[in-house]
JSON list of C-alpha atoms in Angstrom, two decimals:
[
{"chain": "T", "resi": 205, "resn": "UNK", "atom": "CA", "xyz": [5.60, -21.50, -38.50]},
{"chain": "T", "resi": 206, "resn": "UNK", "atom": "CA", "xyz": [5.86, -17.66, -39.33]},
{"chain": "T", "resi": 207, "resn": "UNK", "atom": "CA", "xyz": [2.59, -16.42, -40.83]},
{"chain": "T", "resi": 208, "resn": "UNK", "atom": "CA", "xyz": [3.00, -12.84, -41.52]},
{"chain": "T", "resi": 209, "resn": "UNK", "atom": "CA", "xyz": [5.15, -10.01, -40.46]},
{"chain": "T", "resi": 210, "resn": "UNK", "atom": "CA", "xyz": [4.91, -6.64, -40.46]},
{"chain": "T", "resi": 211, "resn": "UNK", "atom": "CA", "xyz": [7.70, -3.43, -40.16]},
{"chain": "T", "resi": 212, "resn": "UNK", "atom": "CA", "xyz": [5.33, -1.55, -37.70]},
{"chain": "T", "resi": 213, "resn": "UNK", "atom": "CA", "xyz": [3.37, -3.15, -34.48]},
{"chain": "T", "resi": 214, "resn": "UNK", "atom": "CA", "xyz": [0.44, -2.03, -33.49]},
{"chain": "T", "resi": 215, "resn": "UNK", "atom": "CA", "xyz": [0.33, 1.10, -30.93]},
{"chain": "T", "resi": 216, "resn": "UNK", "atom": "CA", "xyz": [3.98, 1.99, -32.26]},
{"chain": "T", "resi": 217, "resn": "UNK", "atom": "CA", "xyz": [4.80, 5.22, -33.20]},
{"chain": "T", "resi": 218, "resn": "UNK", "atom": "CA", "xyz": [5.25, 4.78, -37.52]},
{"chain": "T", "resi": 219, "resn": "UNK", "atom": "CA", "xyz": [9.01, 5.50, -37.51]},
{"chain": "T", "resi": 220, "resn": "UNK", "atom": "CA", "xyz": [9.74, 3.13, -34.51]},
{"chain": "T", "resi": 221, "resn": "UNK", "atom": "CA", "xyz": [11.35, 0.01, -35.39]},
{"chain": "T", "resi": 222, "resn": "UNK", "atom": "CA", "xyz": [8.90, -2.96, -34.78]},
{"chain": "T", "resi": 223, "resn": "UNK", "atom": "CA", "xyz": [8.00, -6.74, -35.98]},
{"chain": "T", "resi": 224, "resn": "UNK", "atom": "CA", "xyz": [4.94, -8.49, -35.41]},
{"chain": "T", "resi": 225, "resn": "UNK", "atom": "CA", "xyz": [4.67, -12.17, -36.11]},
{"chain": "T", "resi": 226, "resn": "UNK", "atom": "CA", "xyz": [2.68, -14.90, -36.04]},
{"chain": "T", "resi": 227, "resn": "UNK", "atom": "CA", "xyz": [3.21, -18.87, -35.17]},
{"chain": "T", "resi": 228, "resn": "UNK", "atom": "CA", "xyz": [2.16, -22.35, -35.15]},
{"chain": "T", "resi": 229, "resn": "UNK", "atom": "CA", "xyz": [2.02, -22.69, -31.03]},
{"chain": "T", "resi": 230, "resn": "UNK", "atom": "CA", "xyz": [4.31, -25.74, -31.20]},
{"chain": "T", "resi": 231, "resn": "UNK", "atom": "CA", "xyz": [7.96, -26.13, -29.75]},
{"chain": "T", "resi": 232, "resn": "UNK", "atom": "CA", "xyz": [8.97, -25.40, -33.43]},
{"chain": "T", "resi": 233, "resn": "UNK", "atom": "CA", "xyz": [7.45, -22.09, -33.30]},
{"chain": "T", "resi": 234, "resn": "UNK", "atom": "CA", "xyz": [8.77, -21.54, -30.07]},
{"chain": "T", "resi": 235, "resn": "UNK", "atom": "CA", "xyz": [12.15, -21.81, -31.43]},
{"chain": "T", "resi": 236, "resn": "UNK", "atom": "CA", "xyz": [11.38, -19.83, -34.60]},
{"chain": "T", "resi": 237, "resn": "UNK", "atom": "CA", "xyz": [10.36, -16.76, -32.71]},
{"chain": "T", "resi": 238, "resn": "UNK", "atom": "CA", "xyz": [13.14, -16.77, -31.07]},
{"chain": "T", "resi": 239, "resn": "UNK", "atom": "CA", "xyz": [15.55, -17.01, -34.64]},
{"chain": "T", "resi": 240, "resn": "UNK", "atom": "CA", "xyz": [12.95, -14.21, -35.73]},
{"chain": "T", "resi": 241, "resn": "UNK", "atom": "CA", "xyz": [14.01, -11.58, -32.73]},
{"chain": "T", "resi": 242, "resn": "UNK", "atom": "CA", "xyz": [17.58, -12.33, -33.17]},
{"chain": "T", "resi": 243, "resn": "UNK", "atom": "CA", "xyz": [17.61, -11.61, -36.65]},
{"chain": "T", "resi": 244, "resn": "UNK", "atom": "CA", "xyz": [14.86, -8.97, -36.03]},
{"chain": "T", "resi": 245, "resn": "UNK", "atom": "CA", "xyz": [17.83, -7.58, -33.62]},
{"chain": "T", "resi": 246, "resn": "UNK", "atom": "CA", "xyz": [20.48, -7.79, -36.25]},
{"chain": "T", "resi": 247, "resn": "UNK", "atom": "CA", "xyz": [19.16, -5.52, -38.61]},
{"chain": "T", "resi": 248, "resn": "UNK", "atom": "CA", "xyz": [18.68, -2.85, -35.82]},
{"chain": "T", "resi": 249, "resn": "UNK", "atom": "CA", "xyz": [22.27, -3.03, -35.17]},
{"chain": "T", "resi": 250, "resn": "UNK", "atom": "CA", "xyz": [22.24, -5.74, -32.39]},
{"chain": "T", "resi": 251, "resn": "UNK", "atom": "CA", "xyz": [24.90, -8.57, -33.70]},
{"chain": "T", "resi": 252, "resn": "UNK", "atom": "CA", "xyz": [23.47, -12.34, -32.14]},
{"chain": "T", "resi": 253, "resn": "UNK", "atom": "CA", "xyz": [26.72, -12.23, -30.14]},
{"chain": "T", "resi": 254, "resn": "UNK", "atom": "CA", "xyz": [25.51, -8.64, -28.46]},
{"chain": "T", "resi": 255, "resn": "UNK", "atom": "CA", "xyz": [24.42, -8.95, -24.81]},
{"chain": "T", "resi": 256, "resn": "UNK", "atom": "CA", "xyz": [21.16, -6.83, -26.09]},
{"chain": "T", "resi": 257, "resn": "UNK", "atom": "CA", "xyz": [20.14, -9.70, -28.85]},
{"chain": "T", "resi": 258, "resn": "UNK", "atom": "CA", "xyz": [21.14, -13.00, -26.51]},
{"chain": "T", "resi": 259, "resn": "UNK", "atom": "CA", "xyz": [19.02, -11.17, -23.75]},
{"chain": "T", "resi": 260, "resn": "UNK", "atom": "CA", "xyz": [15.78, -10.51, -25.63]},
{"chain": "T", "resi": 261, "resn": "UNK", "atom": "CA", "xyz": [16.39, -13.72, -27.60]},
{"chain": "T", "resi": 262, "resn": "UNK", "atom": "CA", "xyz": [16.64, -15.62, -23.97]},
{"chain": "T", "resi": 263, "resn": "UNK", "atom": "CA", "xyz": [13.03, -13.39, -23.14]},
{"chain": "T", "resi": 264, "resn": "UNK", "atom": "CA", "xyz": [11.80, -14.10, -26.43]},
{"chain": "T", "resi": 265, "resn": "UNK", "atom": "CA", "xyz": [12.45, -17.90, -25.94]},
{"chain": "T", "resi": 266, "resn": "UNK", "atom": "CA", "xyz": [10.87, -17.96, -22.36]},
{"chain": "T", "resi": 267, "resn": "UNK", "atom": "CA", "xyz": [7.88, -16.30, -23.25]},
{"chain": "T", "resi": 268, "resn": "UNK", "atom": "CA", "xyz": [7.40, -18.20, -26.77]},
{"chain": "T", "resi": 269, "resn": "UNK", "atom": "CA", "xyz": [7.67, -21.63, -24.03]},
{"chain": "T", "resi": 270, "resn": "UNK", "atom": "CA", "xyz": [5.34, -20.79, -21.80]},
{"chain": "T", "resi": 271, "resn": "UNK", "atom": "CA", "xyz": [2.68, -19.38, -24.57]},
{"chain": "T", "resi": 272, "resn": "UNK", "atom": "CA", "xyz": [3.27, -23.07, -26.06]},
{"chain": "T", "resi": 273, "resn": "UNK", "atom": "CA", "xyz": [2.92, -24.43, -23.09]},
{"chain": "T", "resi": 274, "resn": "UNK", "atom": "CA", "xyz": [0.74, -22.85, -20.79]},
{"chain": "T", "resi": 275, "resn": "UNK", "atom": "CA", "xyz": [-1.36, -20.46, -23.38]},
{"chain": "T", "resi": 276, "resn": "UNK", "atom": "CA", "xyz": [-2.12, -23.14, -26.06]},
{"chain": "T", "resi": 277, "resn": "UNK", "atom": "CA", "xyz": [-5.55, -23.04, -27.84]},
{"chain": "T", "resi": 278, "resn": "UNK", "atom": "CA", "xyz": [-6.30, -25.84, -30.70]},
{"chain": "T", "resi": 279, "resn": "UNK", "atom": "CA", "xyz": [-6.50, -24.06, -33.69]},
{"chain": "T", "resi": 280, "resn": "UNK", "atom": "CA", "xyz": [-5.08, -20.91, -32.44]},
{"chain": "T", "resi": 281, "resn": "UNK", "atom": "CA", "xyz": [-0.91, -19.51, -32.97]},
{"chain": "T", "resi": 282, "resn": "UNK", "atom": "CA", "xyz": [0.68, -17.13, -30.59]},
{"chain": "T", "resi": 283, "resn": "UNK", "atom": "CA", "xyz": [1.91, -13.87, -31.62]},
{"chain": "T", "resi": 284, "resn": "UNK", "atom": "CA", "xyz": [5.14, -12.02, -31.36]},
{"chain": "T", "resi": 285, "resn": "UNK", "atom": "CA", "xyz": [6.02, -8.40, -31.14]},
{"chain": "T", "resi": 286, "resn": "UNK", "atom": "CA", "xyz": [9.46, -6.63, -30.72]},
{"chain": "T", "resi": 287, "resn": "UNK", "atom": "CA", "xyz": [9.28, -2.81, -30.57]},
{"chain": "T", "resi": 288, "resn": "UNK", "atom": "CA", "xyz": [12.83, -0.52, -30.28]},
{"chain": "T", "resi": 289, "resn": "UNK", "atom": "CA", "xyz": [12.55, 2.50, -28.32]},
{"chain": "T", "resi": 290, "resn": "UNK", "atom": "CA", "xyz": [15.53, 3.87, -29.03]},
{"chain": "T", "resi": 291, "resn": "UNK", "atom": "CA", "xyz": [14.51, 7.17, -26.79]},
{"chain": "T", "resi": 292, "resn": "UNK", "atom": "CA", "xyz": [14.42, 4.77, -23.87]},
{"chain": "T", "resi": 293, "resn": "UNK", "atom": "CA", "xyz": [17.15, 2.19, -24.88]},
{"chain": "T", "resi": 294, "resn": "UNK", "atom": "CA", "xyz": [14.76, -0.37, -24.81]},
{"chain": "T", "resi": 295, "resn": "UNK", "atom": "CA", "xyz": [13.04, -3.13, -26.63]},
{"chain": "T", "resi": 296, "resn": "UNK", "atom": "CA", "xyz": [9.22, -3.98, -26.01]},
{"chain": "T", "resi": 297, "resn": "UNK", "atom": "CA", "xyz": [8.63, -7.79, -26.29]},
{"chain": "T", "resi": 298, "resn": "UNK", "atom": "CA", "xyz": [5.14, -8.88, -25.90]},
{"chain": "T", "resi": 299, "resn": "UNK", "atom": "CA", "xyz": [3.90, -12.99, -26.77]},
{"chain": "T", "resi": 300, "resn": "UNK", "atom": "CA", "xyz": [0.49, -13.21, -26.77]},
{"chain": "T", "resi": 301, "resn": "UNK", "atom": "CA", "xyz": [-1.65, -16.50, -26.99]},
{"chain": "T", "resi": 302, "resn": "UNK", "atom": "CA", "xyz": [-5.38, -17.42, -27.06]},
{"chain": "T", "resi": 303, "resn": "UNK", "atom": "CA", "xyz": [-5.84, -18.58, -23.30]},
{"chain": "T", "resi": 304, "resn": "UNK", "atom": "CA", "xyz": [-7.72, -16.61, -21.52]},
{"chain": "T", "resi": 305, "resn": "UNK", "atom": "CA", "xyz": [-8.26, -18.61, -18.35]},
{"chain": "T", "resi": 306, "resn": "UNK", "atom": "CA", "xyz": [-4.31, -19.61, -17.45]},
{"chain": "T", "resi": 307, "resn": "UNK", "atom": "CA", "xyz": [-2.30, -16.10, -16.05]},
{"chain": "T", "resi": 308, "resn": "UNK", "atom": "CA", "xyz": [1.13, -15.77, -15.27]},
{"chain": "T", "resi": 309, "resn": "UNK", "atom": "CA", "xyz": [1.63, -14.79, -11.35]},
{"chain": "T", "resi": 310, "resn": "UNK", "atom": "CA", "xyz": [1.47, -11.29, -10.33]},
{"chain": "T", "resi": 311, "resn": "UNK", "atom": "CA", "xyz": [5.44, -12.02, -9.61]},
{"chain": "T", "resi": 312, "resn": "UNK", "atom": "CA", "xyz": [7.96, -14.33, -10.83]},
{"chain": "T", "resi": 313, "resn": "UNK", "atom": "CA", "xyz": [7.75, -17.50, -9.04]},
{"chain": "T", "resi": 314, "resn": "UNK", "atom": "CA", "xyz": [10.85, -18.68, -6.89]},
{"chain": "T", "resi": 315, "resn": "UNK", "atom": "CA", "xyz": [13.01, -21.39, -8.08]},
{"chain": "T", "resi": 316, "resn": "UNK", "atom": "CA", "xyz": [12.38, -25.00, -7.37]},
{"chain": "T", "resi": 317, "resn": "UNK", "atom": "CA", "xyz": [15.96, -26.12, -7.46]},
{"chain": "T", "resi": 318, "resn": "UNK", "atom": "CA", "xyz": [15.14, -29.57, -8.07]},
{"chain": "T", "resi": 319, "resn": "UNK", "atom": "CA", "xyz": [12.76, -29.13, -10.43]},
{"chain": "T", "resi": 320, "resn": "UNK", "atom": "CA", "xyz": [13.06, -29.39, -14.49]},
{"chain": "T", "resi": 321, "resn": "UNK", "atom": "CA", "xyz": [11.12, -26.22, -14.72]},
{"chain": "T", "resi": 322, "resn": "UNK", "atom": "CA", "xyz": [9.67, -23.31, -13.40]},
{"chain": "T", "resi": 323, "resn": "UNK", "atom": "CA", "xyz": [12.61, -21.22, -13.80]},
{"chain": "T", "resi": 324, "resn": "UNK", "atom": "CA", "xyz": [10.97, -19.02, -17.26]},
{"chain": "T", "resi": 325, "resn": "UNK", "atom": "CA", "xyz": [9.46, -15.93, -15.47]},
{"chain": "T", "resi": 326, "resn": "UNK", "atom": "CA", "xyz": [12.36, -16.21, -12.86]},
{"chain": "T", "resi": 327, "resn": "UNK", "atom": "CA", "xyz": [14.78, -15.64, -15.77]},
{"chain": "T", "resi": 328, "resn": "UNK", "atom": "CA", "xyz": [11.85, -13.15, -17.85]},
{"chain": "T", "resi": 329, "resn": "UNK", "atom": "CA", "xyz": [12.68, -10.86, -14.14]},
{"chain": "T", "resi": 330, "resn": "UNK", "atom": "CA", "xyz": [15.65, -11.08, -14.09]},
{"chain": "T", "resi": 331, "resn": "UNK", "atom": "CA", "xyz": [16.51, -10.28, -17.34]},
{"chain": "T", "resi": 332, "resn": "UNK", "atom": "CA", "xyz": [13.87, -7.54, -18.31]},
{"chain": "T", "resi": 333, "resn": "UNK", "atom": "CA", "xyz": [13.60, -3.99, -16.78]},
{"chain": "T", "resi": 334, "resn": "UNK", "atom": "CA", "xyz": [10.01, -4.65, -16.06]},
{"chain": "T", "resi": 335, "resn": "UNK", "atom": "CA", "xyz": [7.57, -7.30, -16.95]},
{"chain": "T", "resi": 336, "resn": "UNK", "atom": "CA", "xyz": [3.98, -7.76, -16.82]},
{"chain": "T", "resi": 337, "resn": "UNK", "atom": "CA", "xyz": [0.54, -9.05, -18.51]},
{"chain": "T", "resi": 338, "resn": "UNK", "atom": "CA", "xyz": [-2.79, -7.25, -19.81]},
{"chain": "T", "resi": 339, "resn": "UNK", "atom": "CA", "xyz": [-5.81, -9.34, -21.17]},
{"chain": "T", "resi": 340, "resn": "UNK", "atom": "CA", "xyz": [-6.02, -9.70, -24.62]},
{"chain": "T", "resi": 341, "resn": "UNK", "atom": "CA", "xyz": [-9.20, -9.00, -26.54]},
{"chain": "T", "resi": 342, "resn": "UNK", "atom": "CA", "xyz": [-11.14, -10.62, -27.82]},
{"chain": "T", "resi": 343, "resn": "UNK", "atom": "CA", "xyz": [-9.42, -13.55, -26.15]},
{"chain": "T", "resi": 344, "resn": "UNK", "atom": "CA", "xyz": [-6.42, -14.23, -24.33]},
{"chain": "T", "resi": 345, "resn": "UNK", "atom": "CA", "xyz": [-3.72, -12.48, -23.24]},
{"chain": "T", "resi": 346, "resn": "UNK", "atom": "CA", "xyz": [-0.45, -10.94, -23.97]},
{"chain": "T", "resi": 347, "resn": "UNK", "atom": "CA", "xyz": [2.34, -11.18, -21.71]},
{"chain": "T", "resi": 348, "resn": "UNK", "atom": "CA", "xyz": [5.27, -7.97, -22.33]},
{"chain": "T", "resi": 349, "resn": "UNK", "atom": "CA", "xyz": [8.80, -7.35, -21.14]},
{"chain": "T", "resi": 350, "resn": "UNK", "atom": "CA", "xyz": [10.75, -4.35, -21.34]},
{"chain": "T", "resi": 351, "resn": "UNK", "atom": "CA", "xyz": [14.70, -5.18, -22.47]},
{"chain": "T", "resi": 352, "resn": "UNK", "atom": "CA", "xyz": [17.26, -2.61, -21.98]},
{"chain": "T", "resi": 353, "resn": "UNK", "atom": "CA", "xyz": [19.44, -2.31, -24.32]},
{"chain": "T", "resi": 354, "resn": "UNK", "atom": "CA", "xyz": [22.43, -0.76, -22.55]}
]
């Protein structure tokens, strides 16, 4: 469930676009986030048909999964933040949960064909410019990827 939002993120320049939000670390807030940063895209001029707003809503969606999966913490959401830099053509998405102790792999994994998943970081490298993780204080950590938007 969406607890707050706000216009600018944290770190972001004041007249940079930006959302931060916060949900229930469920598979329903999974799939809210992701309705969130299409919509989020929309109003900066990315239509939900646009290859820009199905890619970061396909980032969004991998990253909101594996917070809710891998990152959960009783008692604890996951948070969301987009950031456009429209200098760079780019948008900033960063999930960040409460578990401290479970980090993603210094690179995606490879695909296990056979598998049912293990693809999500695959797709997160595929899809994003760059990608990466930083710790998260007081606890966690927040996992980003960079979107380009051309």
């Amino acid at each position: 469930m969406l607890t707050g939002t706000t216009t600018s993120g944290e770190g972001v320049a004041p007249d940079t676009p930006a959302l931060t939000a916060q949900f229930a670390c469920t598979p329903r807030g999974a799939r809210l986030a992701r309705r969130v940063a299409v919509r989020c895209m929309e109003e900066w001029g990315h239509p939900p048909e646009s290859d820009a707003s199905c890619t970061v809503a396909l980032v969004v969606g991998e990253l909101a999964a594996n917070a809710v999966r891998h990152g959960r913490v009783p008692g604890h959401d996951f948070a969301l933040s987009l950031a456009l830099d429209a200098t760079a053509d780019v948008i900033r998405v960063e999930v960040a949960d409460a578990a401290s102790a479970r980090r993603p792999p210094a690179t995606a994994p490879s695909s296990h064909p056979d598998g049912e998943s293990g693809r999500g970081l695959l797709l997160v490298d595929v899809l994003a410019v760059r990608w990466g993780w930083a710790p998260r204080r007081p606890v966690g950590k927040t996992v980003w990827a960079e979107v380009s938007l051309l």
